Coordinates of C-alpha atoms in Angstrom, one line a residue:
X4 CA 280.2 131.2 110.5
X5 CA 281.7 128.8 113.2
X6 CA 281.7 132.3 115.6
X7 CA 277.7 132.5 115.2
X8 CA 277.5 128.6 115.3
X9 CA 279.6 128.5 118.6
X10 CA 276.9 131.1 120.4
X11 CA 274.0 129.1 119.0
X12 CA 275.5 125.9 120.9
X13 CA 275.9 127.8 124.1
X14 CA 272.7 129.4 124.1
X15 CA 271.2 125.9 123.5
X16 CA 273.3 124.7 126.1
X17 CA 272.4 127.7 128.6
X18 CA 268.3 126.9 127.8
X19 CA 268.9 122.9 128.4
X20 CA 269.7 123.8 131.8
X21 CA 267.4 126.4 132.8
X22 CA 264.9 123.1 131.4
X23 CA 266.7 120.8 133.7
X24 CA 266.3 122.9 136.3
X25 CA 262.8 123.4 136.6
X26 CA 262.2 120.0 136.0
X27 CA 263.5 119.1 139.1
X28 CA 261.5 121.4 140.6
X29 CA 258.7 120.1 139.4
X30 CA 259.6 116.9 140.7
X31 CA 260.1 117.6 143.6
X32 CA 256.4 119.1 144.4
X33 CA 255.1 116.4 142.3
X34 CA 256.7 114.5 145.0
X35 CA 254.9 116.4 147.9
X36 CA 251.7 116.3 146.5
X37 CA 251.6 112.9 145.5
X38 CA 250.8 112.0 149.3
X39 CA 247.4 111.8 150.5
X40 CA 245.6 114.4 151.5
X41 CA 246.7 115.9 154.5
X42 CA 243.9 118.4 156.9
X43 CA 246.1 121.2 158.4
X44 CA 245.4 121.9 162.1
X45 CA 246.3 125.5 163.2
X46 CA 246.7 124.8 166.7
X47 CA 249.6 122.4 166.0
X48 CA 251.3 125.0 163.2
X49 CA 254.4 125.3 164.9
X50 CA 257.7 128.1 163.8
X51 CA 261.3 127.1 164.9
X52 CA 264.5 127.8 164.2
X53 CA 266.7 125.5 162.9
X54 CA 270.5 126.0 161.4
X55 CA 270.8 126.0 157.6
X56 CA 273.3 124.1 155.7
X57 CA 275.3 127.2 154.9
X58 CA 276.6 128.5 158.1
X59 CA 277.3 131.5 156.3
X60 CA 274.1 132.2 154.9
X61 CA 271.6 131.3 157.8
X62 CA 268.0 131.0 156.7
X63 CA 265.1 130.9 159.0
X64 CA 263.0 127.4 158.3
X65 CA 259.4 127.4 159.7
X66 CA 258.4 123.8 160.5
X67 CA 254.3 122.6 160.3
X68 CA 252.8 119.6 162.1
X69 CA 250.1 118.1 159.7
X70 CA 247.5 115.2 161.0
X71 CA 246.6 113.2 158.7
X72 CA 243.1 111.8 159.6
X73 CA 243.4 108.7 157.3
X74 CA 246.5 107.0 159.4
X75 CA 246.0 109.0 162.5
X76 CA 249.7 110.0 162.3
X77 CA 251.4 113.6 162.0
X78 CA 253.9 115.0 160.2
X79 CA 256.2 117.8 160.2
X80 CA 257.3 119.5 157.3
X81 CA 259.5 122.0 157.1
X82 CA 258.9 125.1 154.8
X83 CA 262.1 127.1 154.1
X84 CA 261.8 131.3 153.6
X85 CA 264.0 130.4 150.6
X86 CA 261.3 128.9 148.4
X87 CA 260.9 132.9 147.0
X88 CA 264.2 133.2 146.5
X89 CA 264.5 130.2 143.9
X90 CA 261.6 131.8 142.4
X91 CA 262.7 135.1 142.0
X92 CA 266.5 133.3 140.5
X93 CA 264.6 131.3 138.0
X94 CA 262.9 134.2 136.6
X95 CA 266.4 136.1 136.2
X96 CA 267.5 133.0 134.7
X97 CA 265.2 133.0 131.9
X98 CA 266.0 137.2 131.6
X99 CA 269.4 136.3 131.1
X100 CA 268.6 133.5 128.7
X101 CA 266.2 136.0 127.0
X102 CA 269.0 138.4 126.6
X103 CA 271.7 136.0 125.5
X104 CA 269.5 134.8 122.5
X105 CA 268.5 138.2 121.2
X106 CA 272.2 139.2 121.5
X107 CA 273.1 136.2 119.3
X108 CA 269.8 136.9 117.0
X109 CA 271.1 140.9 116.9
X110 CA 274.6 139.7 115.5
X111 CA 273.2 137.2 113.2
X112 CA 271.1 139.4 111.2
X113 CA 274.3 141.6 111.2
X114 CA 276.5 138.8 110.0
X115 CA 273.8 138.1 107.0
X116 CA 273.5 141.4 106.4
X117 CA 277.2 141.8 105.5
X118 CA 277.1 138.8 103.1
X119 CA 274.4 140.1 101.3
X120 CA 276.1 143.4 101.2
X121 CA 279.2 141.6 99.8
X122 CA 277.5 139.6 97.2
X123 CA 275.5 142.7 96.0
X124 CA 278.3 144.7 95.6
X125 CA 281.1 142.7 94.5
X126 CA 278.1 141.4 91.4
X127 CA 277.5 144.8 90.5
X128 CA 281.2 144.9 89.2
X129 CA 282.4 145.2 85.8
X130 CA 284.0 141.6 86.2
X131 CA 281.0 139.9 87.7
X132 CA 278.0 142.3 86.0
X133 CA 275.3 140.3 84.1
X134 CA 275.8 137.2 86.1
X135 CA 272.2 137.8 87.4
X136 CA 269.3 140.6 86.2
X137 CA 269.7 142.2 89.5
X138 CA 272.5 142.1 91.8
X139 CA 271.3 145.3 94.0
X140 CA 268.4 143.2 95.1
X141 CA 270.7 141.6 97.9
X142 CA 271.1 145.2 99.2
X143 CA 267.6 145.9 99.2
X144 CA 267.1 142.4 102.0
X145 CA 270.4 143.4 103.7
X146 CA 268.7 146.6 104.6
X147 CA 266.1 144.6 105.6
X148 CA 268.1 142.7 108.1
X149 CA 270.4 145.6 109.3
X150 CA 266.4 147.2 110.2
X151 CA 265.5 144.0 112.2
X152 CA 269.0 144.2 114.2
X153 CA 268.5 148.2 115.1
X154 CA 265.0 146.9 116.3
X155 CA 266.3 144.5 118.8
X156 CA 268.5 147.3 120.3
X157 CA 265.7 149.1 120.4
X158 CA 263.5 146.5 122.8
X159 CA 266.8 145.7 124.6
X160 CA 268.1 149.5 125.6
X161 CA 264.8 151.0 125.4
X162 CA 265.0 151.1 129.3
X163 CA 268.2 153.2 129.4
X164 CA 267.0 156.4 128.9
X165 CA 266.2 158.9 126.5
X166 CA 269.5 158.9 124.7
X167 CA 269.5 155.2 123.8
X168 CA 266.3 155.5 122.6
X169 CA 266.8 158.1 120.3
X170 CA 270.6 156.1 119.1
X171 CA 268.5 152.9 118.4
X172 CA 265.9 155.1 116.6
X173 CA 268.5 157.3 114.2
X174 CA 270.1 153.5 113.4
X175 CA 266.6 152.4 112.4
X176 CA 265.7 155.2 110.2
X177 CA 269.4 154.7 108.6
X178 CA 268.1 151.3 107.7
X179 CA 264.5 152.6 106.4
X180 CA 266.9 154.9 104.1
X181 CA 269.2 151.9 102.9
X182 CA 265.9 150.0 102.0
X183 CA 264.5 152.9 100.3
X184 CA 267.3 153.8 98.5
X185 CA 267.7 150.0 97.1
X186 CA 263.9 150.3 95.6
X187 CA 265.7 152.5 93.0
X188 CA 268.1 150.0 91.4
X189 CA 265.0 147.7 90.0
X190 CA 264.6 148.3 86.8
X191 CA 260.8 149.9 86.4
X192 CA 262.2 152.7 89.9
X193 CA 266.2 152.7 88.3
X194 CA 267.3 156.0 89.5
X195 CA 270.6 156.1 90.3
X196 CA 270.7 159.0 91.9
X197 CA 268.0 158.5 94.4
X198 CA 269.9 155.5 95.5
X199 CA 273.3 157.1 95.8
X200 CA 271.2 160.3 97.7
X201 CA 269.2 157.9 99.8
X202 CA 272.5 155.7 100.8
X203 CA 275.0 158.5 101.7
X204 CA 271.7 159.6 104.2
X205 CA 271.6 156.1 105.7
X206 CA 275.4 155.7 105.9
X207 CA 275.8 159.4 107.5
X208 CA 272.9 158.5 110.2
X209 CA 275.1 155.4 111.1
X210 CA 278.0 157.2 111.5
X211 CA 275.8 159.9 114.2
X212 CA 274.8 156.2 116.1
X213 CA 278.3 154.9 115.9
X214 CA 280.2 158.4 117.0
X215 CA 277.4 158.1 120.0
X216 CA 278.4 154.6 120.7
X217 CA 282.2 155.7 120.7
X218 CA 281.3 158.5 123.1
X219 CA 279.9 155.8 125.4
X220 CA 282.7 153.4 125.4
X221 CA 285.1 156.2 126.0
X222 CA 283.2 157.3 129.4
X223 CA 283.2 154.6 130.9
X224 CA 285.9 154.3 134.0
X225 CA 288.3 152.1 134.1
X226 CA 289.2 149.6 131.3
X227 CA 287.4 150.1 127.7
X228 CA 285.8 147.0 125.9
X229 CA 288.4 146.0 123.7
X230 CA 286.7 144.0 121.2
X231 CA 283.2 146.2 121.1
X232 CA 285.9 149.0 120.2
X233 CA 287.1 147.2 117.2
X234 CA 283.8 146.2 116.0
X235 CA 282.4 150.1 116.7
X236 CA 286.0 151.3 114.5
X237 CA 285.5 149.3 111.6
X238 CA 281.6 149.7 111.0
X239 CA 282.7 153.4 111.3
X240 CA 285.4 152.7 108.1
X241 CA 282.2 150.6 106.5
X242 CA 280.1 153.5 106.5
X243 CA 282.6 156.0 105.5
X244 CA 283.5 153.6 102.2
X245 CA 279.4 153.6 101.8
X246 CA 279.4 157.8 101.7
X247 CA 282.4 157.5 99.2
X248 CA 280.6 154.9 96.9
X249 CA 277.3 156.6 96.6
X250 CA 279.2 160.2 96.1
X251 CA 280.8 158.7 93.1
X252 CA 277.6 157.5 91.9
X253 CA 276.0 161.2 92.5
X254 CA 279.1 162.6 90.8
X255 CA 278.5 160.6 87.7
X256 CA 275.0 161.7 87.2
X257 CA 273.7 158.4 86.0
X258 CA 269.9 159.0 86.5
X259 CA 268.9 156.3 83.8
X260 CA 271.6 153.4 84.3
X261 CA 274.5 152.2 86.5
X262 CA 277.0 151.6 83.3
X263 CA 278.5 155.2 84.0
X264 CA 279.8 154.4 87.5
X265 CA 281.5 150.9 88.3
X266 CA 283.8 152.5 89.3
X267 CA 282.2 153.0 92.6
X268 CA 281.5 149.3 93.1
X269 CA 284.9 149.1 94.3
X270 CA 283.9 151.4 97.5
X271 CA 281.0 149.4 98.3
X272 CA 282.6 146.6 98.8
X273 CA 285.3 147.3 100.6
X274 CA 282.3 148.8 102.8
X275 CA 280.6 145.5 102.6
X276 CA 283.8 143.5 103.5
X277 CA 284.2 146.2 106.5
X278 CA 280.9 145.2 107.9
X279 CA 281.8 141.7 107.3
X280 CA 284.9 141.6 109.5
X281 CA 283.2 144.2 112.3
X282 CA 280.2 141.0 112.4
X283 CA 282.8 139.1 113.2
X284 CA 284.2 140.7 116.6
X285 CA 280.6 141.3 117.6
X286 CA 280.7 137.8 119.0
X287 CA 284.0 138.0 120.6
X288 CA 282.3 141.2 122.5
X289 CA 280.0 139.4 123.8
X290 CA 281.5 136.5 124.8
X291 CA 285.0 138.1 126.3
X292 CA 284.1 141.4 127.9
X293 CA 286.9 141.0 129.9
X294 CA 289.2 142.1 127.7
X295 CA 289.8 145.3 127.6
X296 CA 292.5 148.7 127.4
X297 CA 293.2 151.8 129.3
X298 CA 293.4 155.2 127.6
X299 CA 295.9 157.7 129.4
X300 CA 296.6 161.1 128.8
X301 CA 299.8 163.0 129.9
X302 CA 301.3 166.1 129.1
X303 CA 305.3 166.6 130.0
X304 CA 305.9 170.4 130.3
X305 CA 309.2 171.4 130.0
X306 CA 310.2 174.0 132.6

């Protein structure tokens, strides 16, 4: 909770000053404007070079003479070539804010989903059963949210190629089958077998998306994202413990009724608490991609 509050504050912080920035702006041809109106003779328009402040960066600055007919004076005003160039770094600005807030939104709905996933679970135990009519329905709006996360990868690696496209689709359809498979703990759809069949199908496509990701993280030269590595490793574990959980429902062959199988409960939420901890380090990936480790492979051959 204080990681996701910590990226709210400096995405809020990141958008006051992209605000503050074009305010001044705007003041500043506010400023120009407020002058009276000024007619523009082209015989005077004049184009000179002039140093720029940076001597490292010279830019060219084209200076116009302007008469104004009220006062019978003239003015020169000098236009820098560099006016585009703000322009074009205020729009990357707001890209990057953009980004920076669907990255935090992305983790969010990942961080929710894992408490839902942990409250589900861990009421559907023996210990905890009966508390409420139906503790499974917590699953059914984690899927929900783990959907709504796969679709913001989608619209934010979309551009990638074909590959990332088809990744972000296979994690989507995993969360289509998670959502499906939760229909069937209500009590008019029960059918526990449906939802341990649909589950091990969504859990199985994650682990293709995650194996992909891996694949990724490993080719890239030089050092590997250490904390995107940790988060990748243990939603791999989470989805391994969700396969085990649902086989156990499947291999109890309780069509009618969950009483036959809490034993499995305690596989789901370890899976649940593995998704907890791996929305935890999702932050720290974002926020220090500098750390990172160097994988080396050696073979001594003995003569």
């Amino acid at each position: 909770t204080i990681i996701f509050i910590w990226s709210t504050a400096a995405t809020i912080e990141a958008m006051s000053k992209s605000e503050t920035s074009d305010q001044e702006i705007s003041n500043t041809a506010d400023a120009v404007n407020a002058s009276d109106v000024l007619v523009i003779d082209a015989a005077e328009i004049q184009t000179s070079e002039e140093p720029a402040a940076d001597t490292e960066n010279p830019k060219e600055i084209t200076s116009i003479e302007v008469e104004d007919n009220k006062n019978g004076k003239s003015t020169k005003i000098g236009i820098k070539d560099g006016d585009t160039d703000q322009e074009e770094n205020r729009s990357a600005d707001r890209g990057e804010t953009i980004a920076l807030v669907l990255d935090i939104v992305e983790r969010a709905l990942i961080f929710v989903m894992s408490i839902l996933f942990i409250c589900g679970t861990a009421l559907s135990h023996p210990r905890f059963l009966g508390r409420i009519r139906n503790p499974y329905v917590f699953l059914l709006i984690g899927a929900l949210c783990y959907i709504g996360s796969a679709g913001i990868q989608m619209h934010k690696r979309k551009s990638n190629g074909s590959a990332e496209i088809v990744a972000c689709t296979t994690g989507i359809l995993a969360g289509v089958f998670w959502f499906i498979g939760s229909i069937f703990t209500f009590e008019k759809t029960l059918d526990a077998s449906a939802f341990g069949s649909l589950w091990i199908v969504g859990s199985v496509l994650n682990l293709c998306v995650i194996t992909y990701e891996i694949i990724m993280v490993l080719k890239k030269e030089g050092g590997k994202p250490l904390f995107l590595s940790i988060s990748l490793f243990l939603s791999c574990i989470a989805n391994f413990m969700f396969v085990v959980g649902a086989s156990l429902i499947l291999e109890n062959d309780t069509t009618s009724s969950f009483c036959g199988a809490y034993h499995f409960s305690n596989s789901l939420i370890s899976g649940a608490v593995m998704y907890f901890l791996h929305s935890g380090f999702l932050p720290l990936a974002l926020y220090f991609d500098n750390y990172t480790f160097t994988v080396q492979i050696s073979s001594n051959a003995e003569e």
